[in-house]
C-alpha positions as a Markdown table, in Angstrom:
| # | Residue | x | y | z |
|---|---|---|---|---|
| 1 | Met | -7.7 | 8.9 | 28.9 |
| 2 | Arg | -5.3 | 6.2 | 30.1 |
| 3 | Lys | -3.1 | 8.9 | 31.8 |
| 4 | Gln | -6.2 | 10.2 | 33.6 |
| 5 | Leu | -6.9 | 6.8 | 35.0 |
| 6 | Leu | -3.4 | 6.5 | 36.3 |
| 7 | Ala | -4.2 | 9.3 | 38.7 |
| 8 | Val | -6.8 | 6.9 | 40.1 |
| 9 | Val | -5.2 | 3.5 | 39.9 |
| 10 | Leu | -1.6 | 4.6 | 40.9 |
| 11 | Pro | -2.3 | 6.8 | 43.9 |
| 12 | Leu | 0.2 | 4.8 | 45.9 |
| 13 | Phe | 3.1 | 6.6 | 44.2 |
| 14 | Met | 2.0 | 9.8 | 45.9 |
| 15 | Leu | 0.3 | 8.6 | 49.1 |
| 16 | Arg | 1.4 | 5.2 | 50.6 |
| 17 | Ala | 1.1 | 4.7 | 54.3 |
| 18 | Met | 1.5 | 1.4 | 56.1 |
| 19 | Ser | 2.7 | 0.0 | 59.4 |
| 20 | Pro | 6.1 | -1.6 | 59.8 |
| 21 | Val | 5.7 | -2.9 | 63.4 |
| 22 | Gln | 2.3 | -4.4 | 63.8 |
| 23 | Asn | 0.4 | -7.3 | 62.4 |
| 24 | Asp | -2.9 | -7.2 | 60.5 |
| 25 | Ala | -4.9 | -7.6 | 63.7 |
| 26 | Gln | -3.3 | -4.9 | 65.8 |
| 27 | Lys | -4.1 | -1.3 | 66.1 |
| 28 | Pro | -1.4 | 1.4 | 66.0 |
| 29 | Asp | 0.0 | 2.7 | 69.3 |
| 30 | Pro | -0.9 | 6.4 | 69.3 |
| 31 | Ser | 1.8 | 7.2 | 71.8 |
| 32 | Pro | 4.6 | 9.8 | 71.0 |
| 33 | Ala | 7.0 | 6.9 | 70.9 |
| 34 | Met | 5.8 | 6.3 | 67.4 |
| 35 | Ala | 7.7 | 9.3 | 66.2 |
| 36 | Ala | 11.1 | 7.6 | 66.6 |
| 37 | Pro | 11.9 | 4.6 | 64.4 |
| 38 | Pro | 12.2 | 1.5 | 66.6 |
| 39 | Ser | 15.0 | -1.0 | 66.2 |
| 40 | Val | 13.2 | -3.7 | 64.3 |
| 41 | Ala | 14.0 | -5.9 | 61.4 |
| 42 | Ala | 13.8 | -4.5 | 57.9 |
| 43 | Pro | 10.2 | -4.7 | 56.6 |
| 44 | Tyr | 11.0 | -6.8 | 53.6 |
| 45 | Asp | 13.1 | -9.8 | 52.8 |
| 46 | Gln | 16.6 | -9.0 | 51.7 |
| 47 | Lys | 20.2 | -10.1 | 52.2 |
| 48 | Thr | 22.2 | -7.8 | 54.5 |
| 49 | Val | 25.9 | -8.2 | 55.1 |
| 50 | Ala | 27.2 | -8.2 | 58.6 |
| 51 | Ala | 28.3 | -4.6 | 58.4 |
| 52 | Gly | 25.6 | -3.6 | 56.0 |
| 53 | Lys | 24.3 | -0.1 | 56.4 |
| 54 | Tyr | 22.0 | 2.1 | 54.3 |
| 55 | Asn | 23.8 | 5.1 | 53.0 |
| 56 | Gly | 20.9 | 7.0 | 51.4 |
| 57 | Pro | 20.8 | 8.1 | 47.8 |
| 58 | Gly | 23.6 | 10.7 | 48.2 |
| 59 | Gly | 26.2 | 8.0 | 47.8 |
| 60 | Cys | 24.9 | 7.4 | 44.3 |
| 61 | Ala | 24.6 | 11.1 | 43.2 |
| 62 | Ala | 28.1 | 11.9 | 41.9 |
| 63 | Ser | 28.2 | 12.7 | 38.2 |
| 64 | Ser | 30.8 | 10.0 | 37.8 |
| 65 | Cys | 28.5 | 7.4 | 39.3 |
| 66 | His | 24.7 | 7.7 | 38.7 |
| 67 | Gly | 24.3 | 11.5 | 38.8 |
| 68 | Ser | 25.2 | 12.5 | 35.3 |
| 69 | Val | 22.8 | 14.9 | 33.7 |
| 70 | Gln | 23.1 | 13.2 | 30.3 |
| 71 | Pro | 23.3 | 9.4 | 29.6 |
| 72 | Lys | 26.8 | 8.1 | 28.9 |
| 73 | Thr | 27.9 | 5.4 | 26.6 |
| 74 | Thr | 31.3 | 4.7 | 28.1 |
| 75 | Thr | 30.0 | 2.1 | 30.6 |
| 76 | Arg | 27.3 | -0.6 | 30.6 |
| 77 | Ile | 25.0 | 1.8 | 32.5 |
| 78 | Phe | 23.9 | 5.3 | 31.5 |
| 79 | Gln | 25.1 | 6.9 | 34.8 |
| 80 | Asn | 22.1 | 9.2 | 34.9 |
| 81 | Glu | 19.9 | 7.0 | 37.1 |
| 82 | Tyr | 20.0 | 9.2 | 40.2 |
| 83 | Thr | 19.2 | 12.2 | 38.1 |
| 84 | Ile | 16.1 | 10.6 | 36.6 |
| 85 | Trp | 14.9 | 9.4 | 40.0 |
| 86 | Ile | 15.3 | 12.7 | 41.9 |
| 87 | Ala | 13.8 | 14.8 | 39.1 |
| 88 | Gln | 11.1 | 12.6 | 37.7 |
| 89 | Asp | 10.2 | 9.6 | 39.8 |
| 90 | Lys | 7.3 | 10.0 | 42.2 |
| 91 | His | 9.0 | 7.7 | 44.6 |
| 92 | Ala | 11.4 | 10.5 | 45.4 |
| 93 | Lys | 8.4 | 12.6 | 46.5 |
| 94 | Ala | 6.8 | 9.9 | 48.7 |
| 95 | Phe | 8.1 | 11.5 | 51.9 |
| 96 | Ser | 7.1 | 15.1 | 51.0 |
| 97 | Val | 3.4 | 14.2 | 50.5 |
| 98 | Leu | 3.2 | 13.2 | 54.1 |
| 99 | Ser | 3.1 | 16.9 | 55.0 |
| 100 | Asn | 0.2 | 17.8 | 52.6 |
| 101 | Pro | -3.3 | 18.6 | 54.0 |
| 102 | Thr | -4.8 | 15.2 | 53.1 |
| 103 | Ser | -2.0 | 13.3 | 54.8 |
| 104 | Glu | -2.2 | 15.6 | 57.9 |
| 105 | Arg | -5.9 | 14.9 | 58.1 |
| 106 | Ile | -5.3 | 11.2 | 57.9 |
| 107 | Gly | -2.8 | 11.5 | 60.7 |
| 108 | Arg | -5.4 | 13.3 | 62.9 |
| 109 | Ile | -8.1 | 10.8 | 62.1 |
| 110 | Leu | -5.9 | 7.8 | 62.9 |
| 111 | Asn | -4.4 | 9.6 | 66.0 |
| 112 | Ile | -0.9 | 8.9 | 65.0 |
| 113 | Gly | 0.5 | 12.4 | 65.1 |
| 114 | Ala | 2.4 | 13.9 | 62.2 |
| 115 | Pro | 2.5 | 11.4 | 59.3 |
| 116 | Ser | 6.1 | 12.5 | 58.5 |
| 117 | Lys | 7.1 | 11.1 | 61.9 |
| 118 | Ala | 4.8 | 8.1 | 62.2 |
| 119 | Pro | 6.3 | 4.6 | 61.5 |
| 120 | Lys | 2.8 | 3.7 | 60.1 |
| 121 | Cys | 3.5 | 6.1 | 57.2 |
| 122 | Leu | 7.3 | 6.1 | 57.0 |
| 123 | Ala | 7.4 | 2.3 | 56.3 |
| 124 | Cys | 6.4 | 3.0 | 52.7 |
| 125 | His | 6.9 | 6.7 | 52.3 |
| 126 | Ser | 10.6 | 6.5 | 53.0 |
| 127 | Leu | 13.5 | 4.2 | 53.4 |
| 128 | Tyr | 12.5 | 3.1 | 56.9 |
| 129 | Val | 15.2 | 0.9 | 58.6 |
| 130 | Pro | 16.4 | 0.5 | 62.1 |
| 131 | Ala | 18.8 | 3.2 | 63.4 |
| 132 | Asp | 21.7 | 0.8 | 63.8 |
| 133 | Gln | 21.5 | 0.1 | 60.0 |
| 134 | Gln | 21.7 | 3.8 | 59.1 |
| 135 | Ala | 24.9 | 5.3 | 57.9 |
| 136 | Gln | 25.8 | 8.9 | 58.8 |
| 137 | Thr | 24.6 | 10.1 | 55.3 |
| 138 | Phe | 21.2 | 8.5 | 55.8 |
| 139 | Glu | 18.1 | 10.8 | 55.6 |
| 140 | Pro | 14.5 | 9.5 | 55.7 |
| 141 | Ala | 13.3 | 12.6 | 54.0 |
| 142 | Asp | 14.9 | 11.3 | 50.8 |
| 143 | Gly | 11.7 | 9.3 | 50.3 |
| 144 | Val | 11.6 | 5.9 | 48.5 |
| 145 | Ser | 15.2 | 6.0 | 47.3 |
| 146 | Cys | 17.8 | 3.7 | 45.7 |
| 147 | Glu | 18.2 | 1.3 | 48.6 |
| 148 | Ser | 14.5 | 0.9 | 49.1 |
| 149 | Cys | 14.6 | -1.3 | 46.0 |
| 150 | His | 18.3 | -2.3 | 45.8 |
| 151 | Gly | 19.1 | -3.1 | 49.4 |
| 152 | Pro | 21.8 | -1.7 | 51.8 |
| 153 | Ala | 24.6 | -0.4 | 49.7 |
| 154 | Ser | 27.6 | -0.3 | 52.1 |
| 155 | Gly | 28.6 | -3.9 | 51.2 |
| 156 | Trp | 28.9 | -3.2 | 47.5 |
| 157 | Leu | 28.9 | 0.5 | 47.0 |
| 158 | Gly | 32.6 | 0.8 | 46.5 |
| 159 | Pro | 33.4 | -2.5 | 44.8 |
| 160 | His | 30.6 | -2.3 | 42.2 |
| 161 | Thr | 32.3 | 0.7 | 40.6 |
| 162 | Thr | 35.3 | -1.3 | 39.6 |
| 163 | Lys | 35.8 | -2.4 | 36.0 |
| 164 | Asp | 34.0 | -5.6 | 34.9 |
| 165 | Trp | 32.4 | -6.0 | 38.3 |
| 166 | Pro | 29.6 | -8.5 | 37.8 |
| 167 | His | 26.0 | -8.0 | 39.0 |
| 168 | Glu | 26.1 | -11.4 | 40.8 |
| 169 | Lys | 28.9 | -10.2 | 43.1 |
| 170 | Ser | 26.9 | -7.2 | 44.2 |
| 171 | Val | 23.9 | -9.5 | 44.9 |
| 172 | Gln | 26.2 | -11.7 | 47.1 |
| 173 | Leu | 27.2 | -8.5 | 49.0 |
| 174 | Gly | 23.6 | -7.5 | 49.8 |
| 175 | Met | 22.2 | -6.0 | 46.6 |
| 176 | Tyr | 18.6 | -7.0 | 46.0 |
| 177 | Asp | 18.3 | -8.7 | 42.7 |
| 178 | Thr | 15.6 | -6.8 | 40.8 |
| 179 | Arg | 16.6 | -8.5 | 37.6 |
| 180 | Asn | 14.8 | -11.6 | 38.9 |
| 181 | Leu | 11.2 | -11.0 | 38.0 |
| 182 | Glu | 9.7 | -12.9 | 41.0 |
| 183 | Lys | 12.0 | -10.9 | 43.4 |
| 184 | Arg | 11.2 | -7.6 | 41.6 |
| 185 | Ser | 7.4 | -8.2 | 41.9 |
| 186 | Thr | 7.7 | -9.3 | 45.5 |
| 187 | Lys | 9.7 | -6.1 | 46.3 |
| 188 | Cys | 7.1 | -3.9 | 44.7 |
| 189 | Leu | 4.2 | -5.6 | 46.4 |
| 190 | Thr | 5.8 | -5.1 | 49.9 |
| 191 | Cys | 4.2 | -1.6 | 49.6 |
| 192 | His | 1.7 | -1.9 | 46.8 |
| 193 | Leu | -0.1 | -4.8 | 48.5 |
| 194 | Gly | 1.5 | -5.0 | 52.0 |
| 195 | Thr | 3.1 | -7.5 | 54.3 |
| 196 | Ala | 2.4 | -8.9 | 57.7 |
| 197 | Asp | 4.2 | -5.9 | 59.1 |
| 198 | Lys | 3.0 | -3.0 | 57.0 |
| 199 | Phe | -0.3 | -2.7 | 55.2 |
| 200 | Val | -3.3 | -0.5 | 54.4 |
| 201 | Asp | -6.5 | -1.7 | 56.0 |
| 202 | His | -10.1 | -0.5 | 56.0 |
| 203 | Glu | -9.5 | 1.9 | 58.9 |
| 204 | Met | -6.8 | 3.7 | 56.9 |
| 205 | Ile | -8.9 | 3.8 | 53.8 |
| 206 | Ala | -11.8 | 5.3 | 55.8 |
| 207 | Ala | -9.4 | 7.9 | 57.0 |
| 208 | Gly | -8.5 | 8.9 | 53.4 |
| 209 | His | -5.7 | 6.6 | 52.3 |
| 210 | Pro | -6.1 | 5.3 | 48.7 |
| 211 | Asp | -6.9 | 1.7 | 48.3 |
| 212 | Leu | -4.0 | -0.5 | 47.0 |
| 213 | Thr | -4.0 | -1.7 | 43.4 |
| 214 | Phe | -1.1 | -2.9 | 41.3 |
| 215 | Glu | -0.1 | -4.4 | 37.9 |
| 216 | Leu | 3.6 | -4.7 | 37.3 |
| 217 | Gly | 3.6 | -4.1 | 33.6 |
| 218 | Leu | 1.6 | -0.9 | 33.6 |
| 219 | Phe | 3.1 | 0.5 | 36.8 |
| 220 | Thr | 6.6 | -0.1 | 35.4 |
| 221 | Ser | 5.7 | 1.6 | 32.1 |
| 222 | Val | 4.6 | 4.8 | 33.7 |
| 223 | Met | 7.8 | 5.2 | 35.7 |
| 224 | Pro | 10.6 | 7.2 | 34.1 |
| 225 | Ala | 13.0 | 4.4 | 33.2 |
| 226 | His | 16.3 | 4.7 | 35.1 |
| 227 | Trp | 17.5 | 1.2 | 34.3 |
| 228 | Lys | 18.9 | -0.9 | 31.5 |
| 229 | Met | 17.8 | -4.4 | 32.3 |
| 230 | Pro | 18.4 | -7.7 | 30.5 |
| 231 | Glu | 14.8 | -7.8 | 29.2 |
| 232 | Gln | 15.7 | -5.0 | 26.8 |
| 233 | Gly | 17.3 | -7.7 | 24.7 |
| 234 | Asn | 14.3 | -10.0 | 24.9 |
| 235 | Pro | 11.3 | -8.6 | 22.9 |
| 236 | Trp | 8.7 | -10.6 | 24.9 |
| 237 | Arg | 10.2 | -10.2 | 28.4 |
| 238 | Glu | 7.5 | -7.6 | 29.2 |
| 239 | Val | 4.9 | -10.2 | 28.7 |
| 240 | Gln | 6.8 | -12.5 | 31.0 |
| 241 | Ala | 7.0 | -9.7 | 33.5 |
| 242 | Trp | 3.3 | -9.2 | 33.4 |
| 243 | Gly | 2.6 | -12.9 | 34.0 |
| 244 | Val | 5.1 | -13.2 | 36.8 |
| 245 | Gly | 3.6 | -10.0 | 38.4 |
| 246 | Gln | 0.1 | -11.5 | 38.2 |
| 247 | Ala | 1.2 | -14.7 | 39.8 |
| 248 | Val | 3.1 | -13.1 | 42.6 |
| 249 | Gln | 0.3 | -10.6 | 43.3 |
| 250 | Leu | -2.2 | -13.5 | 43.5 |
| 251 | Arg | 0.1 | -15.5 | 45.8 |
| 252 | Glu | 0.8 | -12.6 | 48.1 |
| 253 | Ser | -2.8 | -11.4 | 48.2 |
| 254 | Leu | -3.9 | -14.9 | 49.3 |
| 255 | Asn | -1.2 | -15.0 | 51.9 |
| 256 | Arg | -2.5 | -11.7 | 53.2 |
| 257 | Leu | -6.1 | -13.0 | 53.3 |
| 258 | Ala | -4.9 | -16.1 | 55.3 |
| 259 | Arg | -3.1 | -13.9 | 57.8 |
| 260 | Arg | -6.1 | -11.6 | 58.3 |
| 261 | Ala | -8.5 | -14.5 | 58.6 |
| 262 | Ser | -6.3 | -15.9 | 61.3 |
| 263 | Gly | -5.9 | -12.6 | 63.1 |
| 264 | Thr | -8.0 | -11.1 | 65.9 |
| 265 | Val | -9.9 | -8.5 | 63.8 |
| 266 | Trp | -12.2 | -10.0 | 61.2 |
| 267 | Pro | -13.7 | -9.3 | 58.8 |
| 268 | Glu | -11.2 | -7.0 | 57.2 |
| 269 | Tyr | -13.3 | -5.1 | 54.6 |
| 270 | Thr | -10.4 | -4.4 | 52.2 |
| 271 | Glu | -10.7 | -8.1 | 51.3 |
| 272 | Ile | -14.1 | -7.6 | 49.7 |
| 273 | Asp | -15.2 | -5.7 | 46.6 |
| 274 | Cys | -15.3 | -2.0 | 47.6 |
| 275 | Ser | -17.7 | -1.0 | 44.9 |
| 276 | Ala | -20.3 | -3.5 | 46.1 |
| 277 | Cys | -21.0 | -1.1 | 49.0 |
| 278 | His | -19.4 | 2.2 | 47.8 |
| 279 | His | -21.3 | 2.8 | 44.5 |
| 280 | Ser | -23.7 | 5.4 | 43.3 |
| 281 | Leu | -27.3 | 4.5 | 44.2 |
| 282 | Thr | -29.9 | 4.2 | 41.4 |
| 283 | Arg | -33.5 | 3.5 | 41.0 |
| 284 | Pro | -34.1 | -0.3 | 41.2 |
| 285 | Glu | -35.2 | -0.5 | 37.6 |
| 286 | Asp | -31.8 | 1.1 | 36.6 |
| 287 | Ser | -29.6 | -1.2 | 38.8 |
| 288 | Trp | -27.4 | -3.5 | 36.8 |
| 289 | Arg | -26.4 | -5.2 | 40.1 |
| 290 | Gln | -29.9 | -6.2 | 40.9 |
| 291 | Glu | -30.5 | -7.2 | 37.3 |
| 292 | Arg | -27.4 | -9.4 | 37.5 |
| 293 | Gly | -28.5 | -11.0 | 40.7 |
| 294 | Tyr | -26.4 | -12.5 | 43.5 |
| 295 | Ala | -25.3 | -15.9 | 42.2 |
| 296 | Gly | -23.4 | -17.9 | 44.9 |
| 297 | Arg | -24.2 | -15.5 | 47.8 |
| 298 | Arg | -27.1 | -14.2 | 49.8 |
| 299 | Pro | -28.3 | -10.8 | 48.5 |
| 300 | Gly | -26.7 | -8.2 | 50.7 |
| 301 | Asn | -23.6 | -10.2 | 51.5 |
| 302 | Pro | -20.6 | -8.3 | 50.1 |
| 303 | Pro | -18.5 | -10.4 | 47.7 |
| 304 | Trp | -14.8 | -11.2 | 47.9 |
| 305 | Asn | -12.6 | -9.0 | 45.7 |
| 306 | Glu | -11.5 | -11.5 | 43.0 |
| 307 | Ser | -9.6 | -8.9 | 41.0 |
| 308 | Arg | -6.2 | -10.5 | 41.5 |
| 309 | Val | -7.3 | -13.7 | 39.9 |
| 310 | Val | -9.6 | -12.7 | 37.1 |
| 311 | Val | -7.0 | -12.3 | 34.3 |
| 312 | Phe | -4.5 | -14.7 | 35.8 |
| 313 | Arg | -7.0 | -17.5 | 35.1 |
| 314 | Asp | -6.6 | -16.8 | 31.4 |
| 315 | Leu | -2.8 | -17.0 | 31.6 |
| 316 | Ala | -3.0 | -20.2 | 33.7 |
| 317 | Gly | -5.4 | -21.7 | 31.1 |
| 318 | Glu | -2.9 | -21.1 | 28.3 |
| 319 | Ile | 0.1 | -22.5 | 30.1 |
| 320 | Ser | -1.3 | -25.3 | 32.2 |
| 321 | Pro | -4.9 | -26.3 | 31.7 |
| 322 | Asp | -4.8 | -28.9 | 34.5 |
| 323 | Ala | -3.3 | -26.5 | 37.0 |
| 324 | Ala | -5.8 | -23.9 | 35.9 |
| 325 | Arg | -8.7 | -26.2 | 36.7 |
| 326 | Arg | -7.3 | -26.9 | 40.1 |
| 327 | Leu | -6.9 | -23.2 | 40.7 |
| 328 | Asn | -10.4 | -22.5 | 39.6 |
| 329 | Asp | -11.8 | -25.1 | 41.9 |
| 330 | Glu | -9.9 | -23.7 | 44.9 |
| 331 | Val | -10.9 | -20.1 | 44.0 |
| 332 | Thr | -14.5 | -21.1 | 43.7 |
| 333 | Gln | -14.4 | -22.7 | 47.1 |
| 334 | Leu | -12.6 | -19.7 | 48.7 |
| 335 | Ala | -15.1 | -17.3 | 47.1 |
| 336 | Ser | -18.0 | -19.4 | 48.5 |
| 337 | Leu | -16.5 | -19.1 | 52.0 |
| 338 | Met | -15.8 | -15.4 | 51.7 |
| 339 | Asn | -19.3 | -14.6 | 50.4 |
| 340 | Gln | -21.0 | -16.1 | 53.4 |
| 341 | Leu | -22.3 | -13.7 | 56.1 |
| 342 | Asn | -20.3 | -15.5 | 58.8 |
| 343 | Gly | -17.9 | -17.8 | 56.9 |
| 344 | Ser | -15.6 | -19.9 | 58.9 |
| 345 | Arg | -12.3 | -18.0 | 59.4 |
| 346 | Glu | -10.4 | -21.3 | 59.9 |
| 347 | Gln | -11.7 | -22.6 | 56.6 |
| 348 | Ile | -11.0 | -19.3 | 54.8 |
| 349 | Ala | -7.4 | -19.2 | 56.0 |
| 350 | Ala | -6.9 | -22.9 | 55.0 |
| 351 | Ser | -8.5 | -22.3 | 51.6 |
| 352 | Ala | -6.4 | -19.2 | 51.0 |
| 353 | Thr | -3.2 | -21.0 | 51.9 |
| 354 | Arg | -4.0 | -23.9 | 49.6 |
| 355 | Thr | -4.8 | -21.5 | 46.7 |
| 356 | Ser | -1.6 | -19.5 | 47.4 |
| 357 | Ala | 0.4 | -22.7 | 47.1 |
| 358 | Leu | -1.2 | -23.4 | 43.7 |
| 359 | Ala | -0.4 | -19.8 | 42.6 |
| 360 | Asp | 3.2 | -20.4 | 43.6 |
| 361 | Gln | 3.4 | -23.6 | 41.6 |
| 362 | Leu | 2.0 | -21.8 | 38.6 |
| 363 | Leu | 4.4 | -19.0 | 39.1 |
| 364 | Lys | 7.3 | -21.3 | 38.3 |
| 365 | Gln | 5.6 | -22.4 | 35.1 |
| 366 | Val | 4.8 | -18.8 | 34.2 |
| 367 | Asp | 8.4 | -17.7 | 34.7 |
| 368 | Ala | 9.8 | -20.6 | 32.6 |
| 369 | Gln | 7.2 | -20.2 | 29.8 |
| 370 | Gly | 8.4 | -19.0 | 26.4 |
| 371 | Tyr | 6.6 | -15.9 | 25.2 |
| 372 | Asp | 6.0 | -14.8 | 21.6 |
| 373 | Ser | 3.6 | -12.9 | 19.4 |
| 374 | Ala | 1.2 | -15.8 | 19.1 |
| 375 | Leu | 0.8 | -16.4 | 22.8 |
| 376 | Thr | 0.5 | -12.7 | 23.5 |
| 377 | Leu | -2.3 | -12.3 | 20.9 |
| 378 | Arg | -4.1 | -15.4 | 22.4 |
| 379 | Leu | -3.9 | -13.9 | 25.8 |
| 380 | Met | -5.3 | -10.5 | 24.7 |
| 381 | Arg | -8.1 | -12.2 | 22.8 |
| 382 | Arg | -8.9 | -14.5 | 25.8 |
| 383 | Val | -9.1 | -11.6 | 28.3 |
| 384 | Ala | -11.2 | -9.5 | 25.9 |
| 385 | Arg | -13.6 | -12.4 | 25.3 |
| 386 | Asp | -14.0 | -12.8 | 29.1 |
| 387 | Gly | -15.2 | -9.2 | 29.3 |
| 388 | Ala | -18.7 | -10.0 | 30.4 |
| 389 | Ala | -17.6 | -12.3 | 33.2 |
| 390 | Ile | -14.9 | -10.0 | 34.3 |
| 391 | Ser | -17.1 | -6.9 | 34.3 |
| 392 | Ile | -19.7 | -8.3 | 36.7 |
| 393 | Glu | -16.9 | -9.0 | 39.3 |
| 394 | Gly | -16.7 | -5.3 | 39.9 |
| 395 | Glu | -14.7 | -2.2 | 39.2 |
| 396 | Arg | -11.4 | -3.5 | 40.6 |
| 397 | Ser | -11.6 | -6.6 | 38.4 |
| 398 | Ala | -12.4 | -4.4 | 35.4 |
| 399 | Glu | -9.4 | -2.3 | 36.3 |
| 400 | Gln | -7.1 | -5.3 | 36.2 |
| 401 | Ala | -8.4 | -6.3 | 32.8 |
| 402 | Ala | -7.8 | -2.8 | 31.4 |
| 403 | Met | -4.3 | -2.7 | 32.8 |
| 404 | Thr | -3.5 | -6.2 | 31.5 |
| 405 | Leu | -4.7 | -5.4 | 28.0 |
| 406 | Asp | -2.7 | -2.2 | 28.1 |
| 407 | Ser | 0.5 | -4.0 | 29.1 |
| 408 | Leu | 0.1 | -6.9 | 26.7 |
| 409 | Phe | -0.8 | -4.6 | 23.8 |
| 410 | Arg | 2.2 | -2.4 | 24.5 |
| 411 | Ala | 4.6 | -5.3 | 24.1 |
| 412 | Tyr | 2.6 | -6.7 | 21.1 |
| 413 | Asn | 2.6 | -3.3 | 19.3 |
| 414 | Gln | 6.3 | -2.7 | 19.9 |
| 415 | Asn | 7.2 | -6.1 | 18.4 |
| 416 | Val | 4.6 | -6.8 | 15.8 |
| 417 | Lys | 3.2 | -3.3 | 14.8 |
| 418 | Pro | -0.2 | -4.6 | 13.6 |
| 419 | Ala | -1.9 | -2.7 | 10.9 |
| 420 | Asn | -4.9 | -1.9 | 13.1 |
| 421 | Ser | -2.7 | -0.6 | 16.0 |
| 422 | Ala | -4.5 | 2.8 | 16.2 |
| 423 | Glu | -7.9 | 1.1 | 16.4 |
| 424 | Leu | -6.7 | -1.3 | 19.1 |
| 425 | Arg | -5.2 | 1.6 | 21.1 |
| 426 | Thr | -8.5 | 3.5 | 20.9 |
| 427 | Ala | -10.5 | 0.5 | 22.0 |
| 428 | Ile | -8.3 | -0.2 | 25.0 |
| 429 | Asp | -8.3 | 3.5 | 26.0 |
| 430 | Gly | -12.1 | 3.3 | 26.0 |
| 431 | Leu | -11.9 | 0.8 | 28.8 |
| 432 | Phe | -9.9 | 3.3 | 31.0 |
| 433 | Ala | -12.5 | 6.0 | 30.2 |
| 434 | Leu | -15.1 | 3.9 | 32.0 |
| 435 | Leu | -13.0 | 3.6 | 35.1 |
| 436 | Gln | -12.7 | 7.3 | 35.9 |
| 437 | Asp | -15.4 | 7.3 | 38.5 |
| 438 | Pro | -15.3 | 4.0 | 40.5 |
| 439 | Ser | -18.6 | 4.6 | 42.3 |
| 440 | Ala | -20.4 | 5.1 | 39.0 |
| 441 | Tyr | -18.9 | 1.9 | 37.4 |
| 442 | Ser | -21.2 | 0.1 | 35.1 |
| 443 | Ala | -20.6 | -3.5 | 34.3 |
| 444 | Pro | -22.8 | -3.5 | 31.1 |
| 445 | Arg | -21.0 | -0.5 | 29.7 |
| 446 | Phe | -17.6 | -2.0 | 30.5 |
| 447 | Ala | -18.6 | -5.4 | 29.0 |
| 448 | Ala | -19.8 | -3.6 | 25.9 |
| 449 | Gln | -16.4 | -1.9 | 25.5 |
| 450 | Met | -14.6 | -5.2 | 26.1 |
| 451 | Gln | -16.6 | -6.6 | 23.3 |
| 452 | Lys | -15.4 | -3.8 | 21.1 |
| 453 | Val | -11.8 | -4.7 | 22.0 |
| 454 | Ser | -12.5 | -8.3 | 21.3 |
| 455 | Asp | -14.0 | -7.4 | 17.9 |
| 456 | Val | -10.9 | -5.4 | 16.9 |
| 457 | Phe | -8.6 | -8.2 | 18.0 |
| 458 | Gly | -10.6 | -10.7 | 16.0 |
| 459 | Arg | -10.8 | -14.4 | 16.6 |
């Protein structure tokens, strides 16, 4: 059942289209000039050496480098990383999906021409960089390839193959440091959430693009592993990665909200809870939404999408209760502004900026926190106990809770192997089963299943 949900919550692996050359308030230029990549800065923050160029994945494909069919034990890496990526990783297929019927239809609706040539789509469906940074071997059709995550390789491609070459030297020469959890999360979110220069907005979703959702732990676990990272020697590093991912996602989502509220197009409906409007209609006597009421907002006003804070609150409460209270105060104020029919854009932007700063402060504490079985169990119990409150926030919040419990339980099960492991797995899978049809989401049913999870975890 969990795998079935991944087809819903991870659509971005197969269909991700954002804009690299416009801000949140601008509309795309439908002119033919969009077919050619303009000479603009790289769409994400990375260190580029003066002569740095992107080579494309072909430079990594030799069997003596990363293209071995079988893993090797003669070096500190397995040397089959390219082979895994090209054969199994959906990122490698990101460009090819731009030519499928759904993508072509999106291109027609948005009036951007062929998606396989539109910068609006190439920004996340390929390694999209300025022409003067492309080596002769560069090919956009390779999809989201090695240098999309690891940075331009020309500065370190040759030297990093020498014996005893340290990772730190490669970073100095332009490699993006994915070992750093904050940097790793930030890199993923440049496409899985968006930036000022590339994003998915309500217009694109209306055209057929999937909404964006992300949880670092679960998204990483469903990828075919082509890495051997330091956390493999730290049994609780996965929990730390989940926490850092939550903090970075909250920070960046608040930065996005501040940008959009300060732009020329507002409101941007991707900032509200989608299912508040897009849900299956029922008879009034069967409506859990009307039974719940509309606390804190006028009936009919769509609520802010709080999914990126609902489980982070629990982590913050465990690590820094004082900071968690300040975060809750700011989030409550921001939600109040967002839930107004005509909330002040200036106040929304200012509130989002303040809350983002708090999330960044908490990020440092989350990253420095020591993680163990006791803390992981407390977090799982805390999230499960919050099931009723989380469920009424909507389907996206419920989705974050399910993904969080999955990530935390996976780490806990690997390291502790509890006697009731099978029962816990079944209970968590039951959460995913209730998220298969977002428009038919039921808060009471999800809350009931969360109570089952809580009962299995115990107090």
